[in-house]
Short mmCIF file of C-alpha atoms in Angstrom, two decimals:
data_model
loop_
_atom_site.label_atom_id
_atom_site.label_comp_id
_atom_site.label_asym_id
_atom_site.label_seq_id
_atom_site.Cartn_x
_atom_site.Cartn_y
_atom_site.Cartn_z
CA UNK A 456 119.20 132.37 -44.79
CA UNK A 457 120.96 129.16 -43.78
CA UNK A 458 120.76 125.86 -44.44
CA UNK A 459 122.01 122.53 -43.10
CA UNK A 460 122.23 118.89 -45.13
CA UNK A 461 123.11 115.38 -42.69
CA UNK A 462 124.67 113.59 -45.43
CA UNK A 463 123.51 110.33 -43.93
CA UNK A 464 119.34 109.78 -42.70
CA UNK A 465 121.06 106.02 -41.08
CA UNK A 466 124.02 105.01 -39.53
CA UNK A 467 124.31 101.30 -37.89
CA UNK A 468 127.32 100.32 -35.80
CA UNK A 469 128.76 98.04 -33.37
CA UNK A 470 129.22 98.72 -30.17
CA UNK A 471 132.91 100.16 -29.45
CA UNK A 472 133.09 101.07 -32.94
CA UNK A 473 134.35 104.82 -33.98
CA UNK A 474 131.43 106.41 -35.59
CA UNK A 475 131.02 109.68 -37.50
CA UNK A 476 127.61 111.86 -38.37
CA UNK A 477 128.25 114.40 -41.28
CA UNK A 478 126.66 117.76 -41.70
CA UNK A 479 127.28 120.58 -44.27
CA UNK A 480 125.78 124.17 -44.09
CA UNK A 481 125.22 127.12 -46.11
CA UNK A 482 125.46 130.39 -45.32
CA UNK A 483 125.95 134.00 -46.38
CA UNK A 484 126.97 134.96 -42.82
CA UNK A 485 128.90 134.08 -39.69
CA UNK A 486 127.37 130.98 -37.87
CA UNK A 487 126.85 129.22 -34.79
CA UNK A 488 126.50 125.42 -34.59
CA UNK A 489 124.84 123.07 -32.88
CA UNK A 490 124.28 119.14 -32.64
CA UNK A 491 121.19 118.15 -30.26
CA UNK A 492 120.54 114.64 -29.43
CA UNK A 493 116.49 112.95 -29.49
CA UNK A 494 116.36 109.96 -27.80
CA UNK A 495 113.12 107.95 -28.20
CA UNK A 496 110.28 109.78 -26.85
CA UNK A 497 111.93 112.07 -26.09
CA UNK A 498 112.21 116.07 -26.64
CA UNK A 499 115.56 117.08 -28.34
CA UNK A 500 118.68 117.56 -26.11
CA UNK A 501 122.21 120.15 -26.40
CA UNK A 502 124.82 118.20 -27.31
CA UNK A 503 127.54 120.46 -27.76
CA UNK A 504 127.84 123.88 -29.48
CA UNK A 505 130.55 126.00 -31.12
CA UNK A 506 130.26 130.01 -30.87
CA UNK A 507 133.60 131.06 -31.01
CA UNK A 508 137.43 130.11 -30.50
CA UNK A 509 139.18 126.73 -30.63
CA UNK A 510 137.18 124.87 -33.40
CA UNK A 511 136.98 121.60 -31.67
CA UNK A 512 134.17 121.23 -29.17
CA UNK A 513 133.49 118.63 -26.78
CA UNK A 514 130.45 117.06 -25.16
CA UNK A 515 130.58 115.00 -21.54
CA UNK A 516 129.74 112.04 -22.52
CA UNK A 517 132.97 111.79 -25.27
CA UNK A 518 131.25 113.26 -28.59
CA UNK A 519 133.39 116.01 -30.25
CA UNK A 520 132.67 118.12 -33.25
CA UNK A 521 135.14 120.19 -35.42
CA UNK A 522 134.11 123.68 -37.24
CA UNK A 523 135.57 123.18 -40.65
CA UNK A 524 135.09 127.01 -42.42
CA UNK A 525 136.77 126.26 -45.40
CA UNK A 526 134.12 123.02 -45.75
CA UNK A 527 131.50 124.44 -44.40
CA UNK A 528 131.33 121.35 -42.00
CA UNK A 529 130.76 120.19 -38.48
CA UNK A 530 130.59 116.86 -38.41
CA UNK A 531 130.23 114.79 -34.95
CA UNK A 532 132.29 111.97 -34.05
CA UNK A 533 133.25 109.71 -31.11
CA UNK A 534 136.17 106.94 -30.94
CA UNK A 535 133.90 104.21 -29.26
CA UNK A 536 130.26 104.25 -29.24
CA UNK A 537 127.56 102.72 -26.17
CA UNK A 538 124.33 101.01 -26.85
CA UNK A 539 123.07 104.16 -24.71
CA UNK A 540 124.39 106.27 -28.02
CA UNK A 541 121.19 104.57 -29.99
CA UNK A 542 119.27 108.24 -30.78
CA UNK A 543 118.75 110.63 -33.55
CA UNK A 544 121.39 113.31 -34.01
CA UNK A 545 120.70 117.05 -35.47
CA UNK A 546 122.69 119.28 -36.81
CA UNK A 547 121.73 123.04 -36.56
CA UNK A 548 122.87 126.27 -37.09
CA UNK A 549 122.00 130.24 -35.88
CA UNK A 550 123.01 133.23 -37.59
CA UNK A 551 126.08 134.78 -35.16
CA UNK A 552 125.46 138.65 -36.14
CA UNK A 553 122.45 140.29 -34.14
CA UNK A 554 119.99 141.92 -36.96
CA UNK A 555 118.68 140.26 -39.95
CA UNK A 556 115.68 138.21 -40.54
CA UNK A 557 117.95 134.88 -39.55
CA UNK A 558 119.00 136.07 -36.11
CA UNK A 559 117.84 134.12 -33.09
CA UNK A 560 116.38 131.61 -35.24
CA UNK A 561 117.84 127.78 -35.69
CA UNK A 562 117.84 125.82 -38.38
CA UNK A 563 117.75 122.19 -38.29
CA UNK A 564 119.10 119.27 -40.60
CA UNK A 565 116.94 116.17 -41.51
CA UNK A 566 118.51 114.39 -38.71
CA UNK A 567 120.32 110.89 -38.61
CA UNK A 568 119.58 107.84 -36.95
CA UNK A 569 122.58 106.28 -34.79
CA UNK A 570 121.71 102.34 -34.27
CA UNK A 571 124.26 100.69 -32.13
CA UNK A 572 124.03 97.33 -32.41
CA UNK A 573 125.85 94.78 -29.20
CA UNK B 160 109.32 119.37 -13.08
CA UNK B 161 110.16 120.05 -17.03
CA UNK B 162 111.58 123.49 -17.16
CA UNK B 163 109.56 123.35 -20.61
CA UNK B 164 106.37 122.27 -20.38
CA UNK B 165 103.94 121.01 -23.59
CA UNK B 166 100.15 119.61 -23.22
CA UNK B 167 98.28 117.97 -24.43
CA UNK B 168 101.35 115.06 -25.05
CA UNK B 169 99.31 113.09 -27.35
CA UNK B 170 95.90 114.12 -29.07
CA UNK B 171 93.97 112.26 -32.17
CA UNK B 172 91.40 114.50 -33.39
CA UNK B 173 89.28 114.59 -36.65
CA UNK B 174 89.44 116.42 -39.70
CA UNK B 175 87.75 119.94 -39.15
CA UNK B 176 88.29 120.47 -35.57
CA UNK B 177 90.19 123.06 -33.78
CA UNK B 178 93.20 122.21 -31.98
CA UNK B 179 95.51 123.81 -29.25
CA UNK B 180 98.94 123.35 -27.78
CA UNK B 181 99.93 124.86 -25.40
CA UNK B 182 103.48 125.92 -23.96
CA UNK B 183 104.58 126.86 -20.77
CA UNK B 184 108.26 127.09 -19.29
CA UNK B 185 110.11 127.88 -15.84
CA UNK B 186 112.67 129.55 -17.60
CA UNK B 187 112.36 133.28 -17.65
CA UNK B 188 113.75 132.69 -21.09
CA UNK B 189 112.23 135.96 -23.40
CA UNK B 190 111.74 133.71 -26.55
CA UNK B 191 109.76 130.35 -27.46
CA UNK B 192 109.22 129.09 -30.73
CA UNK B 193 107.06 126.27 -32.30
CA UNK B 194 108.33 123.55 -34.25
CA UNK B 195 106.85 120.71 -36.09
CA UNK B 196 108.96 117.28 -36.79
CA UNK B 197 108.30 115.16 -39.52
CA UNK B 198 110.59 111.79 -40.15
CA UNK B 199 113.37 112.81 -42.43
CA UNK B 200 112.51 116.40 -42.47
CA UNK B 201 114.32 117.29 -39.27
CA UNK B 202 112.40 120.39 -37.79
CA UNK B 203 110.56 123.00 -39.04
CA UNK B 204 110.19 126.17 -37.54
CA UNK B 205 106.07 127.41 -37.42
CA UNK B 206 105.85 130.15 -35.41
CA UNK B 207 108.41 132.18 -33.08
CA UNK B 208 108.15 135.21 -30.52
CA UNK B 209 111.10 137.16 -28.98
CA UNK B 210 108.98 139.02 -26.41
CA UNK B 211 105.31 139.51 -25.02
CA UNK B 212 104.02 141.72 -28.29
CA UNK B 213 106.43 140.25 -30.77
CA UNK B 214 105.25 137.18 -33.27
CA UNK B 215 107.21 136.15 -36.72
CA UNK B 216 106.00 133.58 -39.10
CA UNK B 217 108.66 130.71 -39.20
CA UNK B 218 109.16 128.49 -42.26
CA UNK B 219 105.47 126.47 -42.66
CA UNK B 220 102.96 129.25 -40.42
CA UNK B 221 100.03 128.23 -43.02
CA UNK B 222 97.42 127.03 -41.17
CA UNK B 223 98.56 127.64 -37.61
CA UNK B 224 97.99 130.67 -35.69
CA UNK B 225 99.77 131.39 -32.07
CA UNK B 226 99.14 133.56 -29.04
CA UNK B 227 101.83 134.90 -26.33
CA UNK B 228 99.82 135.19 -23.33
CA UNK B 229 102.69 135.68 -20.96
CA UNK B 230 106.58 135.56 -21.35
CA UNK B 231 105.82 132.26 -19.76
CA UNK B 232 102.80 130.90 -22.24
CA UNK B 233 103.01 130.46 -25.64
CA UNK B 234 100.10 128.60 -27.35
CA UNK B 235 100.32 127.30 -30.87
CA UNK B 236 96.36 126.57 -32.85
CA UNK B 237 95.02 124.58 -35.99
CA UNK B 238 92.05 126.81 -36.79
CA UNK B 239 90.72 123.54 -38.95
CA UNK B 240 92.61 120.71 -38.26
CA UNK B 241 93.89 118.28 -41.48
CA UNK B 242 95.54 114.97 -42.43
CA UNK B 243 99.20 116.82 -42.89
CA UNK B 244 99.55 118.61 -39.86
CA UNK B 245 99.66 115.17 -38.47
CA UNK B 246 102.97 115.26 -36.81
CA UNK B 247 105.06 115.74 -33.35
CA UNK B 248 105.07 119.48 -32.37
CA UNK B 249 107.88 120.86 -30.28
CA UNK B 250 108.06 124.06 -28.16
CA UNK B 251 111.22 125.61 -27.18
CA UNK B 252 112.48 128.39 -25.30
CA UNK B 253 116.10 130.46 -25.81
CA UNK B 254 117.68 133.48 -23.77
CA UNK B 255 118.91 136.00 -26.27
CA UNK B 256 120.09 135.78 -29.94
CA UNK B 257 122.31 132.83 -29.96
CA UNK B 258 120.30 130.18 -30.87
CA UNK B 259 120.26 127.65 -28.23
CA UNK B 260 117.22 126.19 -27.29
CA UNK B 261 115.37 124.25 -24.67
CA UNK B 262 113.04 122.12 -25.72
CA UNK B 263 109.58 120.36 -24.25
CA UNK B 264 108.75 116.87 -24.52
CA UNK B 265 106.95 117.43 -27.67
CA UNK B 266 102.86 116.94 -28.22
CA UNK B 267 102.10 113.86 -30.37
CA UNK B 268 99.00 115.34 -32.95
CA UNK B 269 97.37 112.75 -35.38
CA UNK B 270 94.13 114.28 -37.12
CA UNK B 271 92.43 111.60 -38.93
#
């Protein structure tokens, strides 16, 4: 089975500020990651995804996320931040290898709140 | 049109009653899964269904039931509605093993 922590429920930050949302897993096999987007009433958006190859993955509107193995990690970032990046961000994750009672199936962290303030 | 469709959007119903969601998507995806979202619990997977005659229990299926009518339909139900399944209930739909989903506008439930 997998699991996924979002090591912070808030984050508040100015507009053109740098901003980072953290996520750890756990897992006895290979994984795929995800980070979806929710903006308010809203259903949950892909943000960006990593299944395989270069470790940093990019979204279109300037997010990236690196697959850290060694930390278990894929934490989201972006240089400069829009009032349009106010939503809640989740990090999930799929077991890669077909088979297994965790295949197909997504698990989801608590979520964290992005506030962008002007 | 939503490629993923959920209705009701928002229902308040009472203590006792039975309740039903329903799903339906323009995908042709094979799988659709319920989920249920709770503030600072993320989502939690209820029910889930690869194909037509296939139905798993997810991580919380106590006291929900679903039905697969078509690859197209998937209905989630709250036999006797209570205070706790008072939450936002998401359906989502996924080609294949991967994991990535598409996901409906979610259907607001408050059972007072």
């Amino acid at each position: 089975a997998q699991s996924v922590t979002q090591l912070d429920s808030q984050v508040p930050v100015f507009e053109e500020a740098p901003v980072e949302l953290r996520c750890n897993y756990s897992s006895s096999v290979s994984v795929y990651l995800f980070w979806y987007v929710q903006y308010p009433n809203q259903g949950l958006q892909l943000l960006l995804k990593y299944l395989s190859g270069s470790t940093l993955v990019e979204s279109i509107n300037g997010f990236e996320a690196e697959f850290n193995k060694s930390q278990t990690s894929f934490h989201l970032r972006k240089p400069s931040v829009h009032i349009s990046d106010t939503a809640e961000y989740f990090c999930a994750v799929s077991a890669s290898g077909a088979g297994g009672t965790s295949y197909g199936k997504l698990t989801f962290g608590q979520g964290t709140i992005l506030t962008v303030h002007p | 049109d939503a490629d993923v469709t959920q209705t009701p959007r928002n229902r308040i119903t009472k203590t006792g009653k039975r309740i039903m969601l329903e799903c339906s998507q323009t995908k042709g995806h094979d799988r659709m899964y319920w989920y249920r979202q709770d503030p600072g619990l993320g989502l939690q997977l209820i029910y889930y269904s690869f194909d037509v005659k296939d139905i798993n229990k997810g991580e919380i299926s106590d006291g929900y039931s679903v039905s697969r009518q078509a690859q197209a339909k998937f209905s989630l139900s709250l036999e006797s509605a209570i205070p706790n399944q008072t939450a936002l209930y998401f359906c989502a739909t996924a080609q294949g093993g991967i994991g990535e989903l598409f996901f409906g506008e979610g259907s607001r439930l408050t059972v007072l």
